[in-house]
């Protein structure tokens, strides 16, 4: 098995990743598979922080009529549901896990405390950062970039449905071309929708490489972290 060059990583999972084929809700078989993959990293001694989205439960911005802030707060709550589900799956595999929420709900999860999160990581616990950044108008991608910077993660492992960044949607265009590498400015200038511009800018300003890969096959999280296989690396 290859060595991981990173000691501490931030894994960004979309909410849809938890949904499996249904496209909605939580498929516990899928959650177990993701947990098994995270365990591979933990077993290699990698410290893992994770941020999870909410699209499997709530797609606020697509709904008509609701104001953005309210829709975003509902999305933040949905990320907590996903975080607890993932914690449950990780703990089923014997991986110590802590959930820290950006919005205080102390009966359900620890509040986000940066130094405490780092202590958990140092003790080999997976830390799942729930409720995004706690602010509306910011995505969970931005939360992943922010928390990655705060905990000094060496990279963001960005799990996607497609296996990298393309110049156009590969599901719609047969001639879409995949980028092996990109710099942050290209992502912004070319209008690539891999992450929103706030998240990309935060990564650029803090020199956090983003490794984009598809979550479609077992072992891909480890492969992305070890450089064995990945789609696109975004770096300076
Ligand atoms: P150490 O201090 O390294 O032993 O970490 P620890 O997380 O095991 O210690 P602590 O005694 O703080 O936590 C024990 C358990 O309670 C863990 O599962 C924590 O996630 C949980 N816990 C701690 N603080 C809170 C909180 O404010 N709310 C909730 N819901 N759980 C908490």
XYZ file of N, CA and C and ligand atoms in Angstrom:
740
model
N 0.853 -1.212 0.000
C 0.000 0.000 0.000
C 0.879 1.249 0.000
N 0.518 2.242 -0.828
C 1.348 3.454 -0.886
C 1.269 4.239 0.417
N 2.311 5.018 0.631
C 2.352 5.908 1.788
C 1.518 7.137 1.501
N 0.963 7.715 2.531
C 0.259 8.980 2.333
C 1.226 10.105 2.659
N 1.333 11.066 1.746
C 2.299 12.142 2.026
C 1.714 13.190 2.967
N 0.438 13.048 3.265
C -0.207 14.023 4.152
C -0.393 13.452 5.553
N -0.189 14.299 6.531
C -0.453 13.890 7.908
C -1.879 14.254 8.325
N -2.361 15.360 7.729
C -3.707 15.819 8.118
C -4.447 16.295 6.876
N -5.620 15.750 6.658
C -6.386 16.116 5.464
C -7.796 16.556 5.851
N -8.372 17.309 4.939
C -9.787 17.672 5.076
C -10.542 16.986 3.948
N -11.472 16.129 4.311
C -12.286 15.430 3.311
C -13.604 16.172 3.155
N -13.897 16.554 1.916
C -15.194 17.207 1.654
C -16.076 16.219 0.902
N -17.193 15.898 1.519
C -18.163 14.990 0.903
C -19.421 15.783 0.582
N -19.994 15.514 -0.572
C -21.278 16.168 -0.840
C -22.358 15.388 -0.096
N -23.456 16.040 0.180
C -24.569 15.330 0.815
C -25.039 14.182 -0.066
N -25.050 14.432 -1.368
C -25.527 13.405 -2.315
C -24.719 12.110 -2.190
N -23.472 12.237 -1.755
C -22.640 11.039 -1.609
C -23.274 10.048 -0.642
N -24.038 10.545 0.313
C -24.663 9.687 1.326
C -25.953 9.047 0.829
N -26.441 9.536 -0.306
C -27.780 9.137 -0.736
C -27.791 7.828 -1.519
N -26.665 7.453 -2.065
C -26.656 6.256 -2.899
C -27.503 6.451 -4.145
N -28.065 5.362 -4.623
C -28.811 5.417 -5.889
C -30.115 6.197 -5.780
N -30.673 6.242 -4.570
C -31.962 6.929 -4.403
C -31.871 8.417 -4.722
N -30.681 8.976 -4.519
C -30.511 10.413 -4.746
C -31.094 11.259 -3.630
N -31.675 10.603 -2.634
C -32.281 11.372 -1.540
C -32.129 10.597 -0.230
N -31.988 11.313 0.851
C -31.909 10.669 2.166
C -30.560 9.994 2.381
N -30.514 9.113 3.355
C -29.251 8.458 3.708
C -29.367 6.957 3.438
N -28.427 6.459 2.651
C -28.341 5.026 2.384
C -27.232 4.508 3.298
N -27.601 3.710 4.284
C -26.613 3.334 5.293
C -25.547 2.365 4.764
N -25.877 1.680 3.676
C -24.851 0.862 3.043
C -23.757 1.766 2.462
N -24.211 2.873 1.861
C -23.267 3.826 1.279
C -22.468 4.508 2.390
N -23.151 4.890 3.454
C -22.454 5.533 4.583
C -21.381 4.597 5.137
N -21.711 3.309 5.178
C -20.747 2.315 5.689
C -19.541 2.226 4.746
N -19.812 2.285 3.452
C -18.704 2.205 2.493
C -17.774 3.422 2.643
N -18.395 4.585 2.782
C -17.574 5.799 2.953
C -16.759 5.688 4.245
N -17.420 5.208 5.311
C -16.726 5.059 6.601
C -15.548 4.089 6.466
N -15.763 3.009 5.701
C -14.693 2.018 5.504
C -13.500 2.672 4.806
N -13.807 3.557 3.862
C -12.721 4.236 3.142
C -11.980 5.221 4.039
N -12.751 5.900 4.882
C -12.112 6.836 5.815
C -11.214 6.041 6.783
N -11.701 4.862 7.172
C -10.913 4.010 8.095
C -9.559 3.671 7.478
N -9.529 3.464 6.157
C -8.249 3.158 5.506
C -7.239 4.280 5.754
N -7.730 5.511 5.697
C -6.830 6.656 5.944
C -6.387 6.684 7.402
N -7.357 6.497 8.291
C -7.046 6.534 9.729
C -6.029 5.436 10.060
N -6.229 4.259 9.466
C -5.307 3.130 9.722
C -3.896 3.424 9.224
N -3.795 4.335 8.244
C -2.463 4.727 7.754
C -1.842 5.823 8.620
N -2.576 6.231 9.655
C -2.057 7.267 10.542
C -2.358 8.679 10.090
N -3.257 8.815 9.105
C -3.608 10.155 8.629
C -4.691 10.742 9.544
N -4.530 12.010 9.890
C -5.556 12.687 10.680
C -6.613 13.230 9.719
N -7.867 12.896 10.009
C -8.930 13.210 9.055
C -9.979 14.138 9.663
N -10.141 15.303 9.045
C -11.285 16.172 9.312
C -12.248 15.995 8.148
N -13.522 16.175 8.396
C -14.481 15.998 7.303
C -15.574 17.053 7.386
N -15.957 17.516 6.214
C -17.117 18.419 6.094
C -18.064 17.746 5.125
N -19.328 17.748 5.466
C -20.310 17.079 4.605
C -21.411 18.071 4.228
N -21.865 17.955 3.002
C -22.926 18.834 2.518
C -24.297 18.332 2.938
N -25.320 18.798 2.246
C -26.684 18.492 2.688
C -27.650 18.230 1.543
N -27.136 18.176 0.320
C -28.011 18.104 -0.854
C -28.901 16.873 -0.912
N -28.552 15.839 -0.129
C -29.399 14.643 -0.094
C -30.661 14.853 0.738
N -30.673 15.949 1.502
C -31.804 16.203 2.393
C -32.522 17.493 2.010
N -31.734 18.473 1.645
C -32.316 19.808 1.424
C -31.566 20.537 0.327
N -32.303 20.924 -0.701
C -31.702 21.716 -1.769
C -32.349 23.095 -1.747
N -32.030 23.813 -0.699
C -32.713 25.069 -0.412
C -32.785 26.053 -1.555
N -31.605 26.227 -2.210
C -31.552 27.299 -3.195
C -32.370 27.007 -4.445
N -32.716 25.717 -4.619
C -33.518 25.388 -5.798
C -35.002 25.601 -5.557
N -35.389 25.699 -4.286
C -36.811 25.894 -3.977
C -37.226 27.315 -4.311
N -38.436 27.492 -4.777
C -38.879 28.847 -5.120
C -39.389 29.568 -3.885
N -39.138 30.842 -3.854
C -39.824 31.670 -2.862
C -39.147 31.839 -1.519
N -38.347 30.879 -1.096
C -37.792 31.000 0.255
C -36.587 31.930 0.259
N -36.475 32.730 1.322
C -35.320 33.630 1.310
C -34.045 32.830 1.559
N -32.968 33.341 1.001
C -31.709 32.613 0.958
C -31.198 32.244 2.351
N -31.275 33.217 3.283
C -30.707 32.951 4.610
C -31.444 31.791 5.284
N -32.767 31.795 5.211
C -33.541 30.718 5.849
C -33.228 29.384 5.198
N -33.190 29.379 3.864
C -32.877 28.138 3.147
C -31.497 27.626 3.547
N -30.542 28.545 3.697
C -29.186 28.138 4.074
C -29.143 27.582 5.502
N -29.898 28.201 6.414
C -29.926 27.667 7.788
C -30.522 26.268 7.812
N -31.541 26.039 6.984
C -32.118 24.691 6.915
C -31.076 23.699 6.386
N -30.298 24.163 5.418
C -29.222 23.316 4.893
C -28.194 22.993 5.969
N -27.881 23.986 6.798
C -26.898 23.746 7.872
C -27.412 22.675 8.829
N -28.705 22.741 9.149
C -29.280 21.705 10.022
C -29.168 20.335 9.352
N -29.418 20.313 8.049
C -29.348 19.032 7.330
C -27.931 18.455 7.365
N -26.920 19.319 7.338
C -25.543 18.791 7.412
C -25.312 18.086 8.754
N -26.003 18.552 9.799
C -25.842 17.909 11.122
C -26.400 16.497 11.085
N -27.503 16.304 10.380
C -28.086 14.957 10.251
C -27.073 14.047 9.552
N -26.508 14.532 8.463
C -25.513 13.733 7.745
C -24.288 13.449 8.617
N -23.863 14.458 9.375
C -22.668 14.296 10.225
C -22.901 13.201 11.268
N -24.082 13.203 11.876
C -24.373 12.181 12.893
C -24.454 10.790 12.264
N -25.006 10.723 11.050
C -25.085 9.425 10.352
C -23.678 8.905 10.055
N -22.813 9.805 9.582
C -21.444 9.381 9.265
C -20.688 9.001 10.536
N -20.907 9.757 11.605
C -20.280 9.409 12.889
C -20.693 8.008 13.313
N -21.984 7.730 13.186
C -22.504 6.420 13.557
C -21.820 5.311 12.745
N -21.694 5.540 11.452
C -21.072 4.517 10.594
C -19.592 4.341 10.939
N -18.908 5.439 11.236
C -17.492 5.349 11.603
C -17.333 4.607 12.932
N -18.196 4.940 13.878
C -18.071 4.297 15.198
C -18.420 2.814 15.131
N -19.303 2.451 14.198
C -19.588 1.021 13.980
C -18.323 0.267 13.586
N -17.397 0.979 12.958
C -16.138 0.357 12.542
C -15.035 0.550 13.578
N -15.415 1.121 14.723
C -14.457 1.300 15.805
C -13.588 2.533 15.668
N -13.997 3.470 14.804
C -13.213 4.703 14.636
C -13.790 5.769 15.567
N -12.971 6.238 16.476
C -13.424 7.321 17.356
C -13.710 8.563 16.528
N -14.841 9.155 16.762
C -15.264 10.284 15.930
C -15.932 11.338 16.804
N -15.651 12.558 16.504
C -16.328 13.655 17.195
C -17.001 14.537 16.151
N -18.217 14.949 16.471
C -18.902 15.917 15.615
C -18.844 17.261 16.313
N -18.398 18.272 15.587
C -18.406 19.637 16.125
C -19.278 20.497 15.218
N -20.202 21.187 15.835
C -21.152 21.983 15.062
C -20.817 23.467 15.123
N -20.927 24.118 13.978
C -20.688 25.563 13.927
C -21.842 26.347 14.549
N -22.990 25.696 14.639
C -24.134 26.314 15.322
C -24.346 25.521 16.599
N -24.369 26.213 17.729
C -24.405 25.489 18.985
C -25.700 24.694 19.131
N -25.549 23.420 19.353
C -26.697 22.540 19.676
C -26.116 21.466 20.575
N -25.748 21.918 21.784
C -24.814 21.104 22.569
C -25.376 19.780 23.054
N -26.702 19.628 22.991
C -27.254 18.315 23.347
C -26.943 17.284 22.255
N -26.648 17.765 21.062
C -26.477 16.868 19.912
C -25.008 16.701 19.530
N -24.257 17.780 19.621
C -22.862 17.734 19.162
C -22.040 18.749 19.944
N -20.734 18.519 19.957
C -19.849 19.510 20.569
C -19.920 20.800 19.767
N -19.754 21.926 20.436
C -19.608 23.159 19.652
C -18.251 23.157 18.955
N -18.147 23.904 17.852
C -16.855 23.980 17.168
C -15.885 24.808 18.005
N -14.805 24.157 18.396
C -13.718 24.844 19.114
C -12.437 24.399 18.423
N -11.776 25.333 17.775
C -10.640 24.974 16.923
C -9.587 24.149 17.659
N -9.166 24.630 18.797
C -8.066 23.945 19.486
C -8.479 22.556 19.963
N -9.750 22.432 20.293
C -10.242 21.122 20.719
C -10.302 20.161 19.522
N -10.728 20.703 18.381
C -10.762 19.881 17.162
C -9.361 19.344 16.869
N -8.364 20.204 17.007
C -6.985 19.781 16.721
C -6.530 18.697 17.710
N -6.924 18.849 18.965
C -6.567 17.807 19.962
C -7.195 16.472 19.580
N -8.470 16.528 19.163
C -9.131 15.279 18.741
C -8.355 14.641 17.591
N -7.977 15.465 16.621
C -7.245 14.930 15.457
C -5.932 14.300 15.901
N -5.248 15.002 16.799
C -3.957 14.483 17.274
C -4.118 13.134 17.975
N -5.300 12.927 18.559
C -5.562 11.643 19.230
C -6.086 10.593 18.259
N -6.098 10.915 16.975
C -6.503 9.926 15.971
C -8.001 9.850 15.755
N -8.729 10.831 16.306
C -10.181 10.838 16.098
C -10.516 11.551 14.808
N -11.515 11.039 14.126
C -12.034 11.766 12.970
C -12.923 12.882 13.512
N -12.744 14.088 12.988
C -13.598 15.195 13.418
C -14.481 15.617 12.244
N -15.787 15.522 12.447
C -16.733 15.939 11.409
C -17.253 17.320 11.794
N -17.046 18.249 10.878
C -17.451 19.625 11.137
C -18.844 19.836 10.539
N -19.818 20.042 11.409
C -21.209 20.126 10.959
C -21.679 21.578 10.947
N -22.783 21.802 10.289
C -23.439 23.117 10.188
C -22.613 24.122 9.385
N -21.867 23.613 8.436
C -21.107 24.502 7.544
C -20.200 25.425 8.336
N -20.203 26.697 7.946
C -19.424 27.672 8.703
C -20.312 28.374 9.732
N -21.573 27.995 9.772
C -22.517 28.642 10.678
C -23.135 29.899 10.098
N -22.767 30.212 8.868
C -23.260 31.452 8.246
C -24.013 31.164 6.956
N -25.164 31.836 6.776
C -25.817 31.738 5.469
C -24.961 32.448 4.415
N -25.250 32.200 3.175
C -24.524 32.774 2.029
C -23.142 32.150 1.830
N -22.810 31.173 2.659
C -21.546 30.451 2.448
C -21.864 28.973 2.241
N -21.140 28.345 1.362
C -21.396 26.934 1.057
C -20.615 26.026 2.000
N -20.934 24.740 1.922
C -20.129 23.789 2.704
C -18.735 23.620 2.083
N -18.586 23.940 0.797
C -17.232 23.960 0.210
C -16.390 25.033 0.909
N -17.005 26.177 1.120
C -16.290 27.255 1.810
C -15.997 26.842 3.255
N -16.946 26.164 3.874
C -16.707 25.684 5.250
C -15.521 24.723 5.266
N -15.439 23.857 4.251
C -14.318 22.911 4.188
C -12.997 23.660 4.044
N -12.983 24.693 3.208
C -11.760 25.486 3.021
C -11.392 26.225 4.315
N -12.398 26.786 4.952
C -12.165 27.527 6.191
C -11.630 26.607 7.295
N -12.308 25.500 7.507
C -11.864 24.568 8.563
C -10.496 23.969 8.209
N -10.284 23.710 6.915
C -8.973 23.172 6.501
C -7.869 24.148 6.890
N -8.118 25.442 6.637
C -7.118 26.449 6.999
C -6.943 26.493 8.519
N -8.047 26.448 9.229
C -7.984 26.573 10.693
C -7.241 25.408 11.342
N -7.508 24.195 10.858
C -6.854 23.025 11.484
C -5.507 22.712 10.820
N -5.130 23.552 9.877
C -3.870 23.375 9.148
C -3.809 22.032 8.424
N -4.901 21.703 7.759
C -4.903 20.516 6.909
C -3.999 20.793 5.717
N -3.325 19.741 5.245
C -2.373 19.947 4.138
C -3.045 19.924 2.776
N -4.249 19.409 2.714
C -4.976 19.422 1.441
C -6.457 19.199 1.696
N -7.233 19.512 0.671
C -8.658 19.154 0.698
C -8.851 18.015 -0.289
N -9.437 16.927 0.180
C -9.812 15.826 -0.708
C -11.272 16.065 -1.064
N -11.481 16.461 -2.308
C -12.826 16.884 -2.719
C -13.496 15.749 -3.496
N -14.381 15.046 -2.805
C -15.048 13.886 -3.424
C -16.220 14.365 -4.273
N -16.246 13.873 -5.514
C -17.283 14.303 -6.461
C -17.911 13.090 -7.124
N -18.959 13.353 -7.897
C -19.550 12.262 -8.685
C -18.708 12.000 -9.929
N -18.121 13.065 -10.494
C -17.258 12.882 -11.664
C -15.798 12.870 -11.226
N -14.959 12.271 -12.080
C -13.600 11.948 -11.665
C -12.611 13.076 -11.928
N -12.998 14.295 -11.698
C -12.067 15.400 -11.861
C -12.785 16.635 -12.376
N -11.980 17.619 -12.774
C -12.543 18.874 -13.280
C -12.461 18.863 -14.806
N -13.572 19.150 -15.449
C -13.646 19.171 -16.916
C -13.927 20.588 -17.391
N -13.645 20.826 -18.690
C -13.899 22.166 -19.226
C -15.391 22.420 -19.416
N -16.169 21.336 -19.527
C -17.625 21.437 -19.539
C -18.204 20.152 -18.966
N -19.488 20.141 -18.743
C -20.103 19.018 -18.045
C -19.921 17.706 -18.831
N -19.153 16.758 -18.293
C -18.909 15.509 -19.036
C -20.162 14.635 -19.162
N -21.154 14.897 -18.343
C -22.405 14.144 -18.469
C -23.237 14.632 -19.646
N -22.957 15.878 -20.066
C -23.733 16.438 -21.174
C -22.944 16.488 -22.472
N -21.627 16.595 -22.379
C -20.805 16.769 -23.590
C -19.767 15.655 -23.697
N -19.835 14.911 -24.811
C -18.881 13.815 -25.026
C -17.456 14.324 -25.205
N -17.328 15.568 -25.707
C -15.989 16.087 -25.978
C -15.418 16.900 -24.802
N -16.020 16.747 -23.620
C -15.489 17.461 -22.446
C -14.070 16.968 -22.142
N -13.209 17.907 -21.822
C -11.798 17.558 -21.573
C -11.474 17.709 -20.085
N -10.812 16.683 -19.546
C -10.454 16.718 -18.122
C -9.112 17.404 -17.922
N -9.036 18.216 -16.902
C -7.767 18.845 -16.534
C -7.050 17.948 -15.525
N -5.766 17.697 -15.741
C -4.988 16.966 -14.728
C -4.592 17.896 -13.591
N -4.191 19.096 -13.989
C -3.828 20.104 -12.989
C -4.443 21.437 -13.391
N -4.672 22.250 -12.409
C -5.173 23.604 -12.629
C -4.585 24.479 -11.539
N -4.428 25.779 -11.813
C -4.158 26.639 -10.665
C -5.455 27.361 -10.292
N -5.438 27.909 -9.086
C -6.684 28.472 -8.548
C -7.255 29.548 -9.474
N -6.341 30.365 -10.005
C -6.799 31.480 -10.858
C -7.505 30.953 -12.103
N -6.991 29.861 -12.669
C -7.647 29.276 -13.851
C -9.076 28.844 -13.506
N -9.231 28.253 -12.332
C -10.571 27.794 -11.940
C -11.537 28.975 -11.941
N -11.059 30.096 -11.399
C -11.922 31.280 -11.324
C -12.121 31.879 -12.716
N -11.026 32.055 -13.446
C -11.112 32.720 -14.750
C -11.915 31.918 -15.772
N -11.763 30.592 -15.713
C -12.503 29.757 -16.665
C -13.933 29.476 -16.199
N -14.268 29.978 -15.011
C -15.633 29.796 -14.503
C -15.965 28.327 -14.245
N -14.962 27.542 -13.835
C -15.199 26.119 -13.591
C -15.955 25.967 -12.267
N -16.936 25.101 -12.283
C -17.838 25.070 -11.120
C -17.441 23.996 -10.094
N -16.160 23.721 -10.024
C -15.727 22.674 -9.099
C -15.993 23.033 -7.638
N -15.759 24.271 -7.297
C -16.053 24.821 -5.969
C -16.487 26.247 -6.212
N -17.217 26.844 -5.297
C -17.588 28.243 -5.518
C -16.358 29.140 -5.328
N -16.467 30.357 -5.821
C -15.283 31.225 -5.871
C -14.778 31.608 -4.477
N -15.676 31.687 -3.503
C -15.235 32.022 -2.141
C -14.318 30.912 -1.612
N -14.740 29.674 -1.851
C -13.947 28.533 -1.367
C -12.595 28.479 -2.078
N -12.620 28.678 -3.392
C -11.368 28.632 -4.165
C -10.412 29.725 -3.689
N -10.946 30.909 -3.496
C -10.107 32.041 -3.075
C -9.467 31.762 -1.708
N -10.261 31.201 -0.838
C -9.750 30.882 0.504
C -8.605 29.860 0.410
N -8.776 28.872 -0.460
C -7.713 27.874 -0.649
C -6.477 28.526 -1.264
N -6.716 29.409 -2.231
C -5.594 30.092 -2.890
C -4.814 30.935 -1.875
N -5.524 31.707 -1.084
C -4.856 32.602 -0.131
C -4.104 31.836 0.945
N -4.532 30.605 1.195
C -3.913 29.835 2.280
C -3.109 28.633 1.785
N -2.870 28.605 0.454
C -2.045 27.541 -0.137
C -2.517 26.138 0.227
N -3.785 25.902 0.066
C -4.310 24.562 0.358
C -4.632 23.882 -0.974
N -3.868 22.866 -1.361
C -4.180 22.162 -2.605
C -5.516 21.428 -2.504
N -6.195 21.350 -3.640
C -7.483 20.643 -3.684
C -7.317 19.449 -4.621
N -7.591 18.282 -4.098
C -7.484 17.057 -4.907
C -8.900 16.590 -5.210
N -9.253 16.662 -6.502
C -10.619 16.327 -6.909
C -10.640 14.889 -7.415
N -11.563 14.107 -6.923
C -11.645 12.699 -7.344
C -13.087 12.238 -7.250
N -13.352 11.087 -7.869
C -14.706 10.537 -7.822
C -14.813 9.508 -6.706
N -15.965 9.524 -6.073
C -16.177 8.610 -4.937
C -16.816 7.307 -5.407
N -16.735 7.042 -6.708
C -17.555 5.948 -7.247
C -16.981 4.552 -7.027
N -15.725 4.456 -6.684
C -15.141 3.129 -6.493
C -14.501 3.002 -5.126
N -14.592 1.799 -4.582
C -14.013 1.558 -3.259
C -12.514 1.861 -3.290
N -12.034 2.496 -2.241
C -10.602 2.767 -2.130
C -10.185 4.113 -2.698
N -11.132 4.839 -3.299
C -10.730 6.084 -3.964
C -10.274 7.185 -3.013
N -10.800 7.200 -1.802
C -10.360 8.241 -0.864
C -8.877 8.027 -0.541
N -8.543 6.758 -0.255
C -7.128 6.463 0.023
C -6.263 6.746 -1.200
N -6.759 6.336 -2.368
C -5.965 6.542 -3.579
C -5.735 8.033 -3.839
N -6.748 8.840 -3.586
C -6.588 10.287 -3.787
C -5.552 10.838 -2.809
N -5.598 10.354 -1.574
C -4.677 10.871 -0.548
C -3.240 10.423 -0.788
N -3.070 9.246 -1.401
C -1.710 8.751 -1.625
C -1.187 9.153 -3.006
N -2.045 9.758 -3.806
C -1.624 10.152 -5.144
C -1.653 8.989 -6.120
N -2.179 7.837 -5.692
C -2.259 6.658 -6.570
C -3.193 6.928 -7.731
N -4.279 7.598 -7.449
C -5.233 7.891 -8.498
C -6.101 9.068 -8.064
N -6.262 9.984 -8.963
C -7.118 11.130 -8.665
C -7.463 11.763 -9.997
N -8.366 12.712 -9.961
C -8.774 13.348 -11.204
C -7.975 14.588 -11.532
N -8.081 15.564 -10.670
C -7.465 16.873 -10.932
C -6.876 17.406 -9.629
N -5.698 18.016 -9.741
C -5.137 18.717 -8.578
C -5.168 20.210 -8.860
N -5.735 20.950 -7.931
C -5.759 22.416 -8.045
C -4.769 22.962 -7.016
N -3.823 23.729 -7.524
C -2.733 24.187 -6.658
C -2.197 25.496 -7.262
N -1.213 26.078 -6.621
C -0.643 27.319 -7.159
C 0.300 27.038 -8.316
P -10.632 14.159 25.667
O -10.745 15.436 26.401
O -9.467 14.109 24.760
O -10.782 12.949 26.502
O -11.841 14.171 24.596
P -13.288 13.668 24.732
O -14.014 14.241 23.557
O -13.401 12.195 24.880
O -13.722 14.319 26.080
P -15.043 14.847 26.627
O -15.117 14.307 28.000
O -15.087 16.308 26.403
O -16.176 14.200 25.730
C -16.746 12.926 25.981
C -17.878 12.725 24.997
O -18.841 13.768 25.157
C -17.456 12.774 23.542
O -18.217 11.854 22.795
C -17.785 14.191 23.122
O -18.073 14.295 21.731
C -19.031 14.451 23.941
N -19.166 15.886 24.204
C -18.274 16.737 24.719
N -18.754 17.985 24.781
C -20.001 17.924 24.273
C -21.040 18.890 24.035
O -20.915 20.077 24.293
N -22.191 18.410 23.499
C -22.366 17.102 23.170
N -23.516 16.730 22.644
N -21.415 16.183 23.375
C -20.261 16.583 23.910
